[in-house]
Coordinates of C-alpha atoms in Angstrom, one line a residue:
X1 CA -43.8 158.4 105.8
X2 CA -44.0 154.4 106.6
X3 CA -43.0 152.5 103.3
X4 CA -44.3 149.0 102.3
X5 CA -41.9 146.6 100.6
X6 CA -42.7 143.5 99.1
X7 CA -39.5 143.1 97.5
X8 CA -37.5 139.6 98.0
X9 CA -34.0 139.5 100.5
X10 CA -31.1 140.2 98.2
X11 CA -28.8 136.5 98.7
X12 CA -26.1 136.4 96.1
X13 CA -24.5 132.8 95.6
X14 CA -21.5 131.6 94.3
X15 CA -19.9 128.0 93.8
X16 CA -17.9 125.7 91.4
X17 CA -19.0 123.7 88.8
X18 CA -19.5 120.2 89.1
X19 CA -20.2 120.7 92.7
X20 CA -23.6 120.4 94.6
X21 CA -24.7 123.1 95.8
X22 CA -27.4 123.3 98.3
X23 CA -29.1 126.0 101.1
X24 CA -31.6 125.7 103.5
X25 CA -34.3 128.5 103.7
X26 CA -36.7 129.1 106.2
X27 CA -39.4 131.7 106.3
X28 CA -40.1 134.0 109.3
X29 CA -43.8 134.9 110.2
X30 CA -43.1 138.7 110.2
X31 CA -45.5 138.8 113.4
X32 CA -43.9 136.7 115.5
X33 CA -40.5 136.0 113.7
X34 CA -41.3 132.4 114.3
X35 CA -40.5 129.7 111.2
X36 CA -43.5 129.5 109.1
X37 CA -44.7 125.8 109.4
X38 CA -44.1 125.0 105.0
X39 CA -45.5 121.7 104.6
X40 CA -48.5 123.7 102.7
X41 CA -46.2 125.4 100.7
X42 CA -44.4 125.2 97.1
X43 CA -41.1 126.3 96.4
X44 CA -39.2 127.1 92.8
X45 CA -36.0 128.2 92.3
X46 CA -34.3 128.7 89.0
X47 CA -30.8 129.8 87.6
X48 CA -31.1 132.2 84.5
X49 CA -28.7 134.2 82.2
X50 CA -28.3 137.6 82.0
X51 CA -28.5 138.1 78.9
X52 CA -32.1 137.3 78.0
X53 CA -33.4 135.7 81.3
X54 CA -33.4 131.6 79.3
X55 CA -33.6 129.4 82.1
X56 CA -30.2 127.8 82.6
X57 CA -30.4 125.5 85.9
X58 CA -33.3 124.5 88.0
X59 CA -32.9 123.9 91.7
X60 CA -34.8 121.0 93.3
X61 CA -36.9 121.7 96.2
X62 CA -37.2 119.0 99.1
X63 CA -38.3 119.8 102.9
X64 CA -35.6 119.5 105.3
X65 CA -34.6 116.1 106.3
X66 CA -33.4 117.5 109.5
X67 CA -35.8 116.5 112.2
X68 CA -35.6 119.7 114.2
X69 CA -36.3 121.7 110.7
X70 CA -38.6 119.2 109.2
X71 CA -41.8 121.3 108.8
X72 CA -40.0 125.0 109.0
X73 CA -37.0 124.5 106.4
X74 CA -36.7 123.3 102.7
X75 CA -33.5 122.6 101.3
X76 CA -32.8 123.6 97.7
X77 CA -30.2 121.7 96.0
X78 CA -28.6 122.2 92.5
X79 CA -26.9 118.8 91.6
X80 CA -23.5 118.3 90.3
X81 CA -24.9 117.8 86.8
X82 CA -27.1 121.4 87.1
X83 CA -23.9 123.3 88.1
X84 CA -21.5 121.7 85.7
X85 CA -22.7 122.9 82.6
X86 CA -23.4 126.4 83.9
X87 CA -19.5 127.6 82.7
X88 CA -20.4 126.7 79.3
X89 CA -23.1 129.2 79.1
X90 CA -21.0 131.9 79.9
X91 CA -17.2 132.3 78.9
X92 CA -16.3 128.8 79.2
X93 CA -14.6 129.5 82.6
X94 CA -16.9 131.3 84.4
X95 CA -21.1 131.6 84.4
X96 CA -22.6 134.9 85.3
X97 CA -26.2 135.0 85.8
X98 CA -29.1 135.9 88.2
X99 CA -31.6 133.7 90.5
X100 CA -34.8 133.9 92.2
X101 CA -37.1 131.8 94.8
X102 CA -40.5 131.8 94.3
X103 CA -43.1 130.6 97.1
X104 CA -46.4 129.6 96.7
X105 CA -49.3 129.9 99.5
X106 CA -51.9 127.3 100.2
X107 CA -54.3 129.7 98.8
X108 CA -52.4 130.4 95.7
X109 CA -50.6 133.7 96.1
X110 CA -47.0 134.1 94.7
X111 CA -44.1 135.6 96.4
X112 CA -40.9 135.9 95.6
X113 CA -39.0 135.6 98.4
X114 CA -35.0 135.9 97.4
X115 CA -33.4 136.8 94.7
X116 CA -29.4 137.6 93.6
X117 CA -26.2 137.5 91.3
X118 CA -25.2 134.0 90.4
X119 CA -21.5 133.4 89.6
X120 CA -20.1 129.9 88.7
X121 CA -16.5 129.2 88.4
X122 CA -15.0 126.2 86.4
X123 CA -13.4 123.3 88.7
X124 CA -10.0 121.7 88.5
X125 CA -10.8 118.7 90.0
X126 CA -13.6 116.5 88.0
X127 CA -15.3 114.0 90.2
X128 CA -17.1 112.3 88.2
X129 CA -19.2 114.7 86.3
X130 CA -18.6 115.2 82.9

């Protein structure tokens, strides 16, 4: 019996606080397993708690300023000021939560594309953040 999954990749990420934090994604064209040219596409990716799913950091999308990954990447950054208040919204020392990537088609179609366990751990070292 085939089976059809739309589910999103599993991609768990953890980091400190008060440290940027940024991936680059690319999507395959599952016919060729080529990068998907994105310049037509959106991207959203938010950091929520697990407790009732309240929105607790949003990720800022960008395409990739890497030449050779220009039109095939995007780079999603959480900034030092996203990540540093993340502790506080768990136990103070630590954030446990969950995340998601949406994509959006020219044509309007969602997806979403990755998903995961978020942990964030407090930092010893402050650089600047408060």
């Amino acid at each position: 019996m085939a089976t059809l999954s739309q589910l999103p990749d599993v991609v768990d990420i953890s980091f400190v606080a008060g440290d940027t934090f940024r991936i680059r994604v690319r999507v395959v064209d599952p016919e060729d397993a080529g990068a998907l040219p994105l310049t037509d596409y959106e991207f959203q990716a938010e950091i929520a708690t697990l407790s009732d799913r309240t929105v607790a950091a949003t990720f800022i999308s960008a395409p990739d300023p890497d030449p050779l990954y220009a039109t095939s990447a995007v780079i999603l950054t959480l900034p030092p000021t996203e990540t540093a208040k993340l502790p506080d919204l768990g136990t103070g020392s630590e954030f446990k939560g969950i995340w998601d990537l949406e994509m959006t088609f020219p044509n309007g179609d969602v997806r979403t594309v990755a998903k995961g366990d978020v942990l964030c751990v407090l930092d010893v070292t402050n650089s600047g953040v408060p």
